Amino acid sequence: MAALSCDISVVKEGCSELGEGPHWDEKTQRIIWVDILGHSVHLLDPVTGKDDQYKFDGPVGAAVPRQKGGSLVVAAKRDFLFLDLETGYKEVVTSIDNDKPDNRFNDGKCDLTGRFWAGTMGPEPIPTKVVPNQGSLYSLNCDLTVQHLVDKVSISNGIAWNGEKKAFYHVDTFERKIDAFDYDATSGTLLNRRTIVKVDPSLGYPDGMTIDVDGMLWVAMYNGWKIVRYNPDTGECLSQLNLPVSKVTSCCWAGVNHDELIVTSERARLSPEERQQQPLAGSIFRIKNFGTRGLPAVAFNG
């Protein structure tokens, strides 16, 4: 597996306890990201460094803009909610996993039609060590109804769709695997689940994920110091991008041509010695000069 040689810079240094869910908002040219353990949603201007922050009373798993503007749809604790960016008002749309009060949302994004997909996980007494099979994958539809798509998930994480709108990919971090499904864009339903990648433990735990225009998956490796590019058709590790932090959490495409990769990371659960060795832990990185690019992120259409 070849190591990529790219330009890596720091967008914002040491800004998160557990940074996750980066989303490039083309309208505002800002990075939307969440700090799960910092209980906050952020809108970061990478040019000026201005970082607008909205606090929550518990873990936040994901946030994306709404197409109508002025607000975000957020997956926080076990709630889908709307966040008004002007007033900070939070309107709960619906709650899920009501029979599992210790579950929480973990990562999400919108499909090509504007549905917001987000998954849950069970209690996590030790990082990546959870009560297994307690989580599920859901979608908040544009009419604000909710679909329960996949059950018995341990740590629901990275999600992606291919450009032909026919395949959906989903990471279960605890199980160290990536599954593929046949995806119906009209109904938002999934069929024919199969495992396409079993991640070698030497690479770390698969976390957040994005996809490029060639249909290849870029997967952040928690405890792995890297992002790995996979061919979802063969399961082959094509290349890796090494980073100066061990707990790499997620990535998204950004920039005018969607040819830059924004990467989040964690510092909260490092030992004092590890923090000394990784002074950039918890930072947001920008990586350029890949020779490929991604697809525009989609806002919630509801």
PDB file of C-alpha atoms in Angstrom:
ATOM      1  CA  MET A   1       0.000   0.000   0.000  1.00  0.00           C
ATOM      2  CA  ALA A   2       1.591   3.240  -1.186  1.00  0.00           C
ATOM      3  CA  ALA A   3       1.960   6.256   1.094  1.00  0.00           C
ATOM      4  CA  LEU A   4       0.657   9.483  -0.449  1.00  0.00           C
ATOM      5  CA  SER A   5       2.817  12.591  -0.517  1.00  0.00           C
ATOM      6  CA  CYS A   6       0.525  15.588  -0.050  1.00  0.00           C
ATOM      7  CA  ASP A   7       0.554  19.100   1.388  1.00  0.00           C
ATOM      8  CA  ILE A   8      -0.744  19.040   4.984  1.00  0.00           C
ATOM      9  CA  SER A   9      -1.549  22.223   6.898  1.00  0.00           C
ATOM     10  CA  VAL A  10      -3.407  23.045  10.109  1.00  0.00           C
ATOM     11  CA  VAL A  11      -6.676  24.963   9.723  1.00  0.00           C
ATOM     12  CA  LYS A  12      -7.225  25.333  13.465  1.00  0.00           C
ATOM     13  CA  GLU A  13      -4.876  23.960  16.092  1.00  0.00           C
ATOM     14  CA  GLY A  14      -5.995  21.914  19.109  1.00  0.00           C
ATOM     15  CA  CYS A  15      -9.575  23.141  18.821  1.00  0.00           C
ATOM     16  CA  SER A  16     -11.529  20.026  19.785  1.00  0.00           C
ATOM     17  CA  GLU A  17     -11.756  17.362  22.424  1.00  0.00           C
ATOM     18  CA  LEU A  18     -13.272  14.931  19.910  1.00  0.00           C
ATOM     19  CA  GLY A  19     -13.662  16.618  16.530  1.00  0.00           C
ATOM     20  CA  GLU A  20     -15.989  14.839  14.110  1.00  0.00           C
ATOM     21  CA  GLY A  21     -18.387  15.121  11.185  1.00  0.00           C
ATOM     22  CA  PRO A  22     -16.728  17.801   8.995  1.00  0.00           C
ATOM     23  CA  HIS A  23     -19.002  19.236   6.286  1.00  0.00           C
ATOM     24  CA  TRP A  24     -17.939  21.823   3.684  1.00  0.00           C
ATOM     25  CA  ASP A  25     -20.717  24.390   3.253  1.00  0.00           C
ATOM     26  CA  GLU A  26     -20.325  25.790  -0.247  1.00  0.00           C
ATOM     27  CA  LYS A  27     -22.754  28.660   0.352  1.00  0.00           C
ATOM     28  CA  THR A  28     -20.765  30.158   3.212  1.00  0.00           C
ATOM     29  CA  GLN A  29     -17.350  28.631   2.447  1.00  0.00           C
ATOM     30  CA  ARG A  30     -17.164  27.413   6.032  1.00  0.00           C
ATOM     31  CA  ILE A  31     -16.415  24.094   7.695  1.00  0.00           C
ATOM     32  CA  ILE A  32     -19.250  22.778   9.841  1.00  0.00           C
ATOM     33  CA  TRP A  33     -17.958  20.313  12.426  1.00  0.00           C
ATOM     34  CA  VAL A  34     -18.908  18.940  15.824  1.00  0.00           C
ATOM     35  CA  ASP A  35     -17.003  18.351  19.047  1.00  0.00           C
ATOM     36  CA  ILE A  36     -18.695  15.261  20.467  1.00  0.00           C
ATOM     37  CA  LEU A  37     -17.128  15.412  23.927  1.00  0.00           C
ATOM     38  CA  GLY A  38     -17.043  19.218  23.891  1.00  0.00           C
ATOM     39  CA  HIS A  39     -20.848  19.150  23.384  1.00  0.00           C
ATOM     40  CA  SER A  40     -20.744  21.740  20.624  1.00  0.00           C
ATOM     41  CA  VAL A  41     -21.381  22.532  16.951  1.00  0.00           C
ATOM     42  CA  HIS A  42     -18.925  24.796  15.119  1.00  0.00           C
ATOM     43  CA  LEU A  43     -18.913  26.869  11.939  1.00  0.00           C
ATOM     44  CA  LEU A  44     -15.318  27.653  11.043  1.00  0.00           C
ATOM     45  CA  ASP A  45     -14.105  30.149   8.428  1.00  0.00           C
ATOM     46  CA  PRO A  46     -10.785  28.650   7.250  1.00  0.00           C
ATOM     47  CA  VAL A  47      -9.616  32.002   5.877  1.00  0.00           C
ATOM     48  CA  THR A  48     -10.187  34.218   8.918  1.00  0.00           C
ATOM     49  CA  GLY A  49     -10.134  31.542  11.605  1.00  0.00           C
ATOM     50  CA  LYS A  50     -13.463  32.782  13.004  1.00  0.00           C
ATOM     51  CA  ASP A  51     -15.203  29.877  14.728  1.00  0.00           C
ATOM     52  CA  ASP A  52     -18.879  30.311  15.687  1.00  0.00           C
ATOM     53  CA  GLN A  53     -19.752  27.850  18.457  1.00  0.00           C
ATOM     54  CA  TYR A  54     -23.109  26.547  19.705  1.00  0.00           C
ATOM     55  CA  LYS A  55     -23.171  24.648  23.002  1.00  0.00           C
ATOM     56  CA  PHE A  56     -25.344  21.618  23.797  1.00  0.00           C
ATOM     57  CA  ASP A  57     -26.051  19.766  27.024  1.00  0.00           C
ATOM     58  CA  GLY A  58     -24.682  16.449  25.781  1.00  0.00           C
ATOM     59  CA  PRO A  59     -22.772  14.716  22.975  1.00  0.00           C
ATOM     60  CA  VAL A  60     -23.342  15.947  19.406  1.00  0.00           C
ATOM     61  CA  GLY A  61     -22.855  13.390  16.643  1.00  0.00           C
ATOM     62  CA  ALA A  62     -23.344  15.350  13.408  1.00  0.00           C
ATOM     63  CA  ALA A  63     -24.645  18.603  11.923  1.00  0.00           C
ATOM     64  CA  VAL A  64     -25.363  19.753   8.351  1.00  0.00           C
ATOM     65  CA  PRO A  65     -26.961  22.904   6.888  1.00  0.00           C
ATOM     66  CA  ARG A  66     -30.552  23.081   5.719  1.00  0.00           C
ATOM     67  CA  GLN A  67     -31.138  24.083   2.092  1.00  0.00           C
ATOM     68  CA  LYS A  68     -33.476  26.893   3.133  1.00  0.00           C
ATOM     69  CA  GLY A  69     -30.581  28.476   5.050  1.00  0.00           C
ATOM     70  CA  GLY A  70     -30.249  30.043   8.475  1.00  0.00           C
ATOM     71  CA  SER A  71     -30.260  26.792  10.417  1.00  0.00           C
ATOM     72  CA  LEU A  72     -28.706  23.354  10.757  1.00  0.00           C
ATOM     73  CA  VAL A  73     -30.161  19.914  11.303  1.00  0.00           C
ATOM     74  CA  VAL A  74     -28.311  18.257  14.170  1.00  0.00           C
ATOM     75  CA  ALA A  75     -28.103  14.737  15.589  1.00  0.00           C
ATOM     76  CA  ALA A  76     -27.452  15.230  19.319  1.00  0.00           C
ATOM     77  CA  LYS A  77     -27.754  12.629  22.071  1.00  0.00           C
ATOM     78  CA  ARG A  78     -30.839  10.746  20.761  1.00  0.00           C
ATOM     79  CA  ASP A  79     -32.562  13.730  19.119  1.00  0.00           C
ATOM     80  CA  PHE A  80     -32.898  15.033  15.591  1.00  0.00           C
ATOM     81  CA  LEU A  81     -33.253  18.787  16.003  1.00  0.00           C
ATOM     82  CA  PHE A  82     -33.040  22.112  14.177  1.00  0.00           C
ATOM     83  CA  LEU A  83     -30.533  24.734  15.337  1.00  0.00           C
ATOM     84  CA  ASP A  84     -31.320  28.365  14.474  1.00  0.00           C
ATOM     85  CA  LEU A  85     -27.967  30.003  13.729  1.00  0.00           C
ATOM     86  CA  GLU A  86     -29.148  33.517  14.550  1.00  0.00           C
ATOM     87  CA  THR A  87     -30.843  32.873  17.881  1.00  0.00           C
ATOM     88  CA  GLY A  88     -29.288  29.558  18.924  1.00  0.00           C
ATOM     89  CA  TYR A  89     -32.771  28.130  19.500  1.00  0.00           C
ATOM     90  CA  LYS A  90     -32.955  24.330  19.349  1.00  0.00           C
ATOM     91  CA  GLU A  91     -36.176  22.698  18.139  1.00  0.00           C
ATOM     92  CA  VAL A  92     -36.399  18.939  18.661  1.00  0.00           C
ATOM     93  CA  VAL A  93     -37.924  17.235  15.625  1.00  0.00           C
ATOM     94  CA  THR A  94     -38.045  13.694  17.018  1.00  0.00           C
ATOM     95  CA  SER A  95     -36.190  11.293  19.305  1.00  0.00           C
ATOM     96  CA  ILE A  96     -35.014   7.766  18.549  1.00  0.00           C
ATOM     97  CA  ASP A  97     -33.797   4.689  20.489  1.00  0.00           C
ATOM     98  CA  ASN A  98     -36.260   5.560  23.241  1.00  0.00           C
ATOM     99  CA  ASP A  99     -35.894   2.067  24.711  1.00  0.00           C
ATOM    100  CA  LYS A 100     -32.106   2.580  25.013  1.00  0.00           C
ATOM    101  CA  PRO A 101     -31.583   5.811  26.976  1.00  0.00           C
ATOM    102  CA  ASP A 102     -27.789   5.374  27.143  1.00  0.00           C
ATOM    103  CA  ASN A 103     -27.405   5.322  23.347  1.00  0.00           C
ATOM    104  CA  ARG A 104     -26.241   8.392  21.433  1.00  0.00           C
ATOM    105  CA  PHE A 105     -25.884   9.564  17.849  1.00  0.00           C
ATOM    106  CA  ASN A 106     -22.485   9.162  16.215  1.00  0.00           C
ATOM    107  CA  ASP A 107     -21.820  10.641  12.747  1.00  0.00           C
ATOM    108  CA  GLY A 108     -24.193  11.444   9.902  1.00  0.00           C
ATOM    109  CA  LYS A 109     -24.641  13.244   6.591  1.00  0.00           C
ATOM    110  CA  CYS A 110     -27.169  13.789   3.795  1.00  0.00           C
ATOM    111  CA  ASP A 111     -27.737  11.580   0.800  1.00  0.00           C
ATOM    112  CA  LEU A 112     -27.991  12.943  -2.733  1.00  0.00           C
ATOM    113  CA  THR A 113     -31.699  13.732  -2.335  1.00  0.00           C
ATOM    114  CA  GLY A 114     -31.247  15.659   0.920  1.00  0.00           C
ATOM    115  CA  ARG A 115     -32.274  13.087   3.537  1.00  0.00           C
ATOM    116  CA  PHE A 116     -30.205  13.263   6.739  1.00  0.00           C
ATOM    117  CA  TRP A 117     -28.772   9.885   7.735  1.00  0.00           C
ATOM    118  CA  ALA A 118     -27.311   9.337  11.209  1.00  0.00           C
ATOM    119  CA  GLY A 119     -26.495   6.293  13.300  1.00  0.00           C
ATOM    120  CA  THR A 120     -26.332   5.494  16.983  1.00  0.00           C
ATOM    121  CA  MET A 121     -24.114   3.514  19.315  1.00  0.00           C
ATOM    122  CA  GLY A 122     -24.451   2.018  22.775  1.00  0.00           C
ATOM    123  CA  PRO A 123     -22.638   3.013  25.981  1.00  0.00           C
ATOM    124  CA  GLU A 124     -18.850   3.303  25.584  1.00  0.00           C
ATOM    125  CA  PRO A 125     -17.021   2.817  28.901  1.00  0.00           C
ATOM    126  CA  ILE A 126     -13.690   2.562  27.036  1.00  0.00           C
ATOM    127  CA  PRO A 127     -13.040   4.241  23.633  1.00  0.00           C
ATOM    128  CA  THR A 128     -14.187   1.907  20.798  1.00  0.00           C
ATOM    129  CA  LYS A 129     -15.308  -0.633  23.432  1.00  0.00           C
ATOM    130  CA  VAL A 130     -19.079  -0.537  23.628  1.00  0.00           C
ATOM    131  CA  VAL A 131     -22.003  -2.732  24.543  1.00  0.00           C
ATOM    132  CA  PRO A 132     -22.266  -4.370  21.088  1.00  0.00           C
ATOM    133  CA  ASN A 133     -25.262  -4.422  18.747  1.00  0.00           C
ATOM    134  CA  GLN A 134     -27.153  -1.655  20.573  1.00  0.00           C
ATOM    135  CA  GLY A 135     -27.090   0.963  17.800  1.00  0.00           C
ATOM    136  CA  SER A 136     -29.062   1.545  14.619  1.00  0.00           C
ATOM    137  CA  LEU A 137     -28.936   3.599  11.430  1.00  0.00           C
ATOM    138  CA  TYR A 138     -31.746   6.074  10.722  1.00  0.00           C
ATOM    139  CA  SER A 139     -32.691   8.659   8.127  1.00  0.00           C
ATOM    140  CA  LEU A 140     -34.615  11.859   8.777  1.00  0.00           C
ATOM    141  CA  ASN A 141     -36.644  12.267   5.590  1.00  0.00           C
ATOM    142  CA  CYS A 142     -37.461  15.580   3.949  1.00  0.00           C
ATOM    143  CA  ASP A 143     -41.052  15.393   5.297  1.00  0.00           C
ATOM    144  CA  LEU A 144     -39.542  14.948   8.804  1.00  0.00           C
ATOM    145  CA  THR A 145     -40.568  11.304   9.109  1.00  0.00           C
ATOM    146  CA  VAL A 146     -37.889   8.861  10.268  1.00  0.00           C
ATOM    147  CA  GLN A 147     -36.854   5.548   8.700  1.00  0.00           C
ATOM    148  CA  HIS A 148     -35.139   2.830  10.745  1.00  0.00           C
ATOM    149  CA  LEU A 149     -32.725   1.346   8.207  1.00  0.00           C
ATOM    150  CA  VAL A 150     -30.247  -0.966   9.953  1.00  0.00           C
ATOM    151  CA  ASP A 151     -30.246  -2.483  13.438  1.00  0.00           C
ATOM    152  CA  LYS A 152     -27.721  -4.336  15.629  1.00  0.00           C
ATOM    153  CA  VAL A 153     -24.953  -1.821  14.906  1.00  0.00           C
ATOM    154  CA  SER A 154     -22.207  -1.474  17.518  1.00  0.00           C
ATOM    155  CA  ILE A 155     -20.617   1.891  16.601  1.00  0.00           C
ATOM    156  CA  SER A 156     -22.345   3.479  13.616  1.00  0.00           C
ATOM    157  CA  ASN A 157     -19.825   5.672  11.859  1.00  0.00           C
ATOM    158  CA  GLY A 158     -18.754   6.785   8.366  1.00  0.00           C
ATOM    159  CA  ILE A 159     -21.312   6.770   5.551  1.00  0.00           C
ATOM    160  CA  ALA A 160     -21.061   7.424   1.814  1.00  0.00           C
ATOM    161  CA  TRP A 161     -22.975   6.956  -1.442  1.00  0.00           C
ATOM    162  CA  ASN A 162     -21.525   6.387  -4.888  1.00  0.00           C
ATOM    163  CA  GLY A 163     -22.180   8.841  -7.692  1.00  0.00           C
ATOM    164  CA  GLU A 164     -24.565   6.514  -9.522  1.00  0.00           C
ATOM    165  CA  LYS A 165     -26.948   6.611  -6.496  1.00  0.00           C
ATOM    166  CA  LYS A 166     -27.034   2.826  -6.405  1.00  0.00           C
ATOM    167  CA  ALA A 167     -24.684   1.880  -3.546  1.00  0.00           C
ATOM    168  CA  PHE A 168     -24.455   2.924   0.101  1.00  0.00           C
ATOM    169  CA  TYR A 169     -21.440   2.299   2.345  1.00  0.00           C
ATOM    170  CA  HIS A 170     -21.442   2.168   6.140  1.00  0.00           C
ATOM    171  CA  VAL A 171     -18.707   1.773   8.765  1.00  0.00           C
ATOM    172  CA  ASP A 172     -19.136  -0.131  12.028  1.00  0.00           C
ATOM    173  CA  THR A 173     -16.054   0.930  13.977  1.00  0.00           C
ATOM    174  CA  PHE A 174     -16.323  -1.721  16.698  1.00  0.00           C
ATOM    175  CA  GLU A 175     -16.587  -4.512  14.147  1.00  0.00           C
ATOM    176  CA  ARG A 176     -13.719  -3.026  12.066  1.00  0.00           C
ATOM    177  CA  LYS A 177     -15.702  -3.407   8.860  1.00  0.00           C
ATOM    178  CA  ILE A 178     -17.335  -1.522   5.984  1.00  0.00           C
ATOM    179  CA  ASP A 179     -20.623  -2.833   4.642  1.00  0.00           C
ATOM    180  CA  ALA A 180     -22.228  -2.075   1.277  1.00  0.00           C
ATOM    181  CA  PHE A 181     -25.945  -2.023   0.471  1.00  0.00           C
ATOM    182  CA  ASP A 182     -27.992  -1.626  -2.677  1.00  0.00           C
ATOM    183  CA  TYR A 183     -29.520   1.847  -2.330  1.00  0.00           C
ATOM    184  CA  ASP A 184     -32.801   3.104  -3.772  1.00  0.00           C
ATOM    185  CA  ALA A 185     -32.524   6.888  -4.027  1.00  0.00           C
ATOM    186  CA  THR A 186     -36.269   7.380  -4.501  1.00  0.00           C
ATOM    187  CA  SER A 187     -37.409   5.548  -1.377  1.00  0.00           C
ATOM    188  CA  GLY A 188     -34.193   5.811   0.623  1.00  0.00           C
ATOM    189  CA  THR A 189     -34.260   2.085   1.382  1.00  0.00           C
ATOM    190  CA  LEU A 190     -31.404  -0.417   1.624  1.00  0.00           C
ATOM    191  CA  LEU A 191     -31.134  -4.029   0.424  1.00  0.00           C
ATOM    192  CA  ASN A 192     -28.544  -6.778  -0.024  1.00  0.00           C
ATOM    193  CA  ARG A 193     -26.168  -6.015   2.860  1.00  0.00           C
ATOM    194  CA  ARG A 194     -22.646  -7.412   2.453  1.00  0.00           C
ATOM    195  CA  THR A 195     -19.248  -6.750   4.025  1.00  0.00           C
ATOM    196  CA  ILE A 196     -16.785  -5.334   1.505  1.00  0.00           C
ATOM    197  CA  VAL A 197     -13.826  -4.430   3.768  1.00  0.00           C
ATOM    198  CA  LYS A 198     -12.509  -6.084   6.921  1.00  0.00           C
ATOM    199  CA  VAL A 199      -9.979  -3.613   8.274  1.00  0.00           C
ATOM    200  CA  ASP A 200      -6.629  -5.027   9.337  1.00  0.00           C
ATOM    201  CA  PRO A 201      -6.152  -4.264  13.062  1.00  0.00           C
ATOM    202  CA  SER A 202      -2.670  -2.893  12.319  1.00  0.00           C
ATOM    203  CA  LEU A 203      -4.348   0.036  10.517  1.00  0.00           C
ATOM    204  CA  GLY A 204      -6.483   1.104  13.494  1.00  0.00           C
ATOM    205  CA  TYR A 205     -10.269   1.393  13.729  1.00  0.00           C
ATOM    206  CA  PRO A 206     -12.268   2.672  10.721  1.00  0.00           C
ATOM    207  CA  ASP A 207     -14.040   5.908  11.642  1.00  0.00           C
ATOM    208  CA  GLY A 208     -15.453   8.691   9.450  1.00  0.00           C
ATOM    209  CA  MET A 209     -15.447   8.274   5.683  1.00  0.00           C
ATOM    210  CA  THR A 210     -15.911  10.056   2.369  1.00  0.00           C
ATOM    211  CA  ILE A 211     -15.863   9.059  -1.311  1.00  0.00           C
ATOM    212  CA  ASP A 212     -14.072  10.482  -4.356  1.00  0.00           C
ATOM    213  CA  VAL A 213     -15.248  10.949  -7.947  1.00  0.00           C
ATOM    214  CA  ASP A 214     -13.706   7.596  -8.881  1.00  0.00           C
ATOM    215  CA  GLY A 215     -15.875   5.820  -6.317  1.00  0.00           C
ATOM    216  CA  MET A 216     -12.983   5.080  -3.952  1.00  0.00           C
ATOM    217  CA  LEU A 217     -13.509   5.341  -0.166  1.00  0.00           C
ATOM    218  CA  TRP A 218     -11.308   7.504   2.079  1.00  0.00           C
ATOM    219  CA  VAL A 219     -11.514   6.214   5.651  1.00  0.00           C
ATOM    220  CA  ALA A 220     -10.132   7.917   8.783  1.00  0.00           C
ATOM    221  CA  MET A 221      -8.311   5.415  11.006  1.00  0.00           C
ATOM    222  CA  TYR A 222      -8.809   5.993  14.724  1.00  0.00           C
ATOM    223  CA  ASN A 223      -5.656   4.959  16.642  1.00  0.00           C
ATOM    224  CA  GLY A 224      -4.065   4.475  13.221  1.00  0.00           C
ATOM    225  CA  TRP A 225      -2.348   7.827  12.431  1.00  0.00           C
ATOM    226  CA  LYS A 226      -3.722   7.794   8.888  1.00  0.00           C
ATOM    227  CA  ILE A 227      -6.448   7.877   6.265  1.00  0.00           C
ATOM    228  CA  VAL A 228      -6.694   4.828   4.005  1.00  0.00           C
ATOM    229  CA  ARG A 229      -8.118   4.788   0.487  1.00  0.00           C
ATOM    230  CA  TYR A 230     -10.051   1.606  -0.369  1.00  0.00           C
ATOM    231  CA  ASN A 231     -11.514   0.190  -3.549  1.00  0.00           C
ATOM    232  CA  PRO A 232     -15.053  -0.810  -2.470  1.00  0.00           C
ATOM    233  CA  ASP A 233     -15.380  -3.274  -5.356  1.00  0.00           C
ATOM    234  CA  THR A 234     -12.339  -5.335  -4.368  1.00  0.00           C
ATOM    235  CA  GLY A 235     -11.713  -4.360  -0.731  1.00  0.00           C
ATOM    236  CA  GLU A 236      -8.117  -3.493  -1.664  1.00  0.00           C
ATOM    237  CA  CYS A 237      -6.146  -0.886   0.310  1.00  0.00           C
ATOM    238  CA  LEU A 238      -4.946   1.414  -2.457  1.00  0.00           C
ATOM    239  CA  SER A 239      -2.949   4.022  -0.549  1.00  0.00           C
ATOM    240  CA  GLN A 240      -2.576   5.721   2.801  1.00  0.00           C
ATOM    241  CA  LEU A 241      -2.115   9.276   3.987  1.00  0.00           C
ATOM    242  CA  ASN A 242      -0.062   9.567   7.179  1.00  0.00           C
ATOM    243  CA  LEU A 243      -0.913  12.270   9.742  1.00  0.00           C
ATOM    244  CA  PRO A 244       0.843  13.637  12.860  1.00  0.00           C
ATOM    245  CA  VAL A 245      -1.952  12.508  15.196  1.00  0.00           C
ATOM    246  CA  SER A 246      -3.067   9.016  16.183  1.00  0.00           C
ATOM    247  CA  LYS A 247      -6.800   9.533  16.685  1.00  0.00           C
ATOM    248  CA  VAL A 248      -7.897  10.534  13.180  1.00  0.00           C
ATOM    249  CA  THR A 249     -11.699  10.731  13.249  1.00  0.00           C
ATOM    250  CA  SER A 250     -13.234  11.889   9.945  1.00  0.00           C
ATOM    251  CA  CYS A 251     -12.742  13.654   6.625  1.00  0.00           C
ATOM    252  CA  CYS A 252     -14.655  15.547   3.933  1.00  0.00           C
ATOM    253  CA  TRP A 253     -13.922  17.173   0.581  1.00  0.00           C
ATOM    254  CA  ALA A 254     -13.662  20.954   0.483  1.00  0.00           C
ATOM    255  CA  GLY A 255     -12.484  23.864  -1.638  1.00  0.00           C
ATOM    256  CA  VAL A 256     -13.743  25.375  -4.885  1.00  0.00           C
ATOM    257  CA  ASN A 257     -12.991  22.198  -6.838  1.00  0.00           C
ATOM    258  CA  HIS A 258     -13.609  19.767  -3.953  1.00  0.00           C
ATOM    259  CA  ASP A 259      -9.983  18.697  -4.221  1.00  0.00           C
ATOM    260  CA  GLU A 260      -8.944  19.434  -0.635  1.00  0.00           C
ATOM    261  CA  LEU A 261      -9.520  17.074   2.265  1.00  0.00           C
ATOM    262  CA  ILE A 262     -10.570  18.431   5.673  1.00  0.00           C
ATOM    263  CA  VAL A 263      -9.645  16.076   8.520  1.00  0.00           C
ATOM    264  CA  THR A 264     -10.726  16.100  12.176  1.00  0.00           C
ATOM    265  CA  SER A 265      -9.018  14.494  15.175  1.00  0.00           C
ATOM    266  CA  GLU A 266      -9.261  13.874  18.923  1.00  0.00           C
ATOM    267  CA  ARG A 267      -7.141  14.838  21.920  1.00  0.00           C
ATOM    268  CA  ALA A 268      -9.472  14.094  24.860  1.00  0.00           C
ATOM    269  CA  ARG A 269      -8.562  10.467  25.389  1.00  0.00           C
ATOM    270  CA  LEU A 270      -4.788  10.760  25.041  1.00  0.00           C
ATOM    271  CA  SER A 271      -2.508  10.177  28.015  1.00  0.00           C
ATOM    272  CA  PRO A 272      -0.315  13.093  29.206  1.00  0.00           C
ATOM    273  CA  GLU A 273       2.647  11.455  27.503  1.00  0.00           C
ATOM    274  CA  GLU A 274       0.733  11.057  24.247  1.00  0.00           C
ATOM    275  CA  ARG A 275      -0.306  14.713  24.335  1.00  0.00           C
ATOM    276  CA  GLN A 276       3.323  15.722  24.577  1.00  0.00           C
ATOM    277  CA  GLN A 277       4.157  13.508  21.610  1.00  0.00           C
ATOM    278  CA  GLN A 278       1.154  14.776  19.592  1.00  0.00           C
ATOM    279  CA  PRO A 279       0.931  18.552  20.109  1.00  0.00           C
ATOM    280  CA  LEU A 280      -1.466  18.854  17.145  1.00  0.00           C
ATOM    281  CA  ALA A 281      -3.997  16.340  18.499  1.00  0.00           C
ATOM    282  CA  GLY A 282      -7.526  17.757  18.332  1.00  0.00           C
ATOM    283  CA  SER A 283      -6.630  19.978  15.370  1.00  0.00           C
ATOM    284  CA  ILE A 284      -8.411  20.330  12.036  1.00  0.00           C
ATOM    285  CA  PHE A 285      -6.161  19.682   9.045  1.00  0.00           C
ATOM    286  CA  ARG A 286      -6.378  20.593   5.353  1.00  0.00           C
ATOM    287  CA  ILE A 287      -4.675  18.370   2.773  1.00  0.00           C
ATOM    288  CA  LYS A 288      -4.019  19.288  -0.860  1.00  0.00           C
ATOM    289  CA  ASN A 289      -2.521  17.866  -4.060  1.00  0.00           C
ATOM    290  CA  PHE A 290      -4.112  14.412  -4.210  1.00  0.00           C
ATOM    291  CA  GLY A 291      -4.625  14.083  -7.934  1.00  0.00           C
ATOM    292  CA  THR A 292      -8.304  13.398  -7.287  1.00  0.00           C
ATOM    293  CA  ARG A 293     -11.318  15.169  -5.853  1.00  0.00           C
ATOM    294  CA  GLY A 294     -14.631  14.508  -4.181  1.00  0.00           C
ATOM    295  CA  LEU A 295     -18.277  15.343  -4.652  1.00  0.00           C
ATOM    296  CA  PRO A 296     -20.095  18.394  -3.216  1.00  0.00           C
ATOM    297  CA  ALA A 297     -21.688  17.846   0.181  1.00  0.00           C
ATOM    298  CA  VAL A 298     -25.485  17.909   0.282  1.00  0.00           C
ATOM    299  CA  ALA A 299     -27.641  20.037   2.607  1.00  0.00           C
ATOM    300  CA  PHE A 300     -30.814  18.784   4.297  1.00  0.00           C
ATOM    301  CA  ASN A 301     -33.856  19.300   2.078  1.00  0.00           C
ATOM    302  CA  GLY A 302     -36.451  19.752   4.784  1.00  0.00           C
TER     303      GLY A 302
END
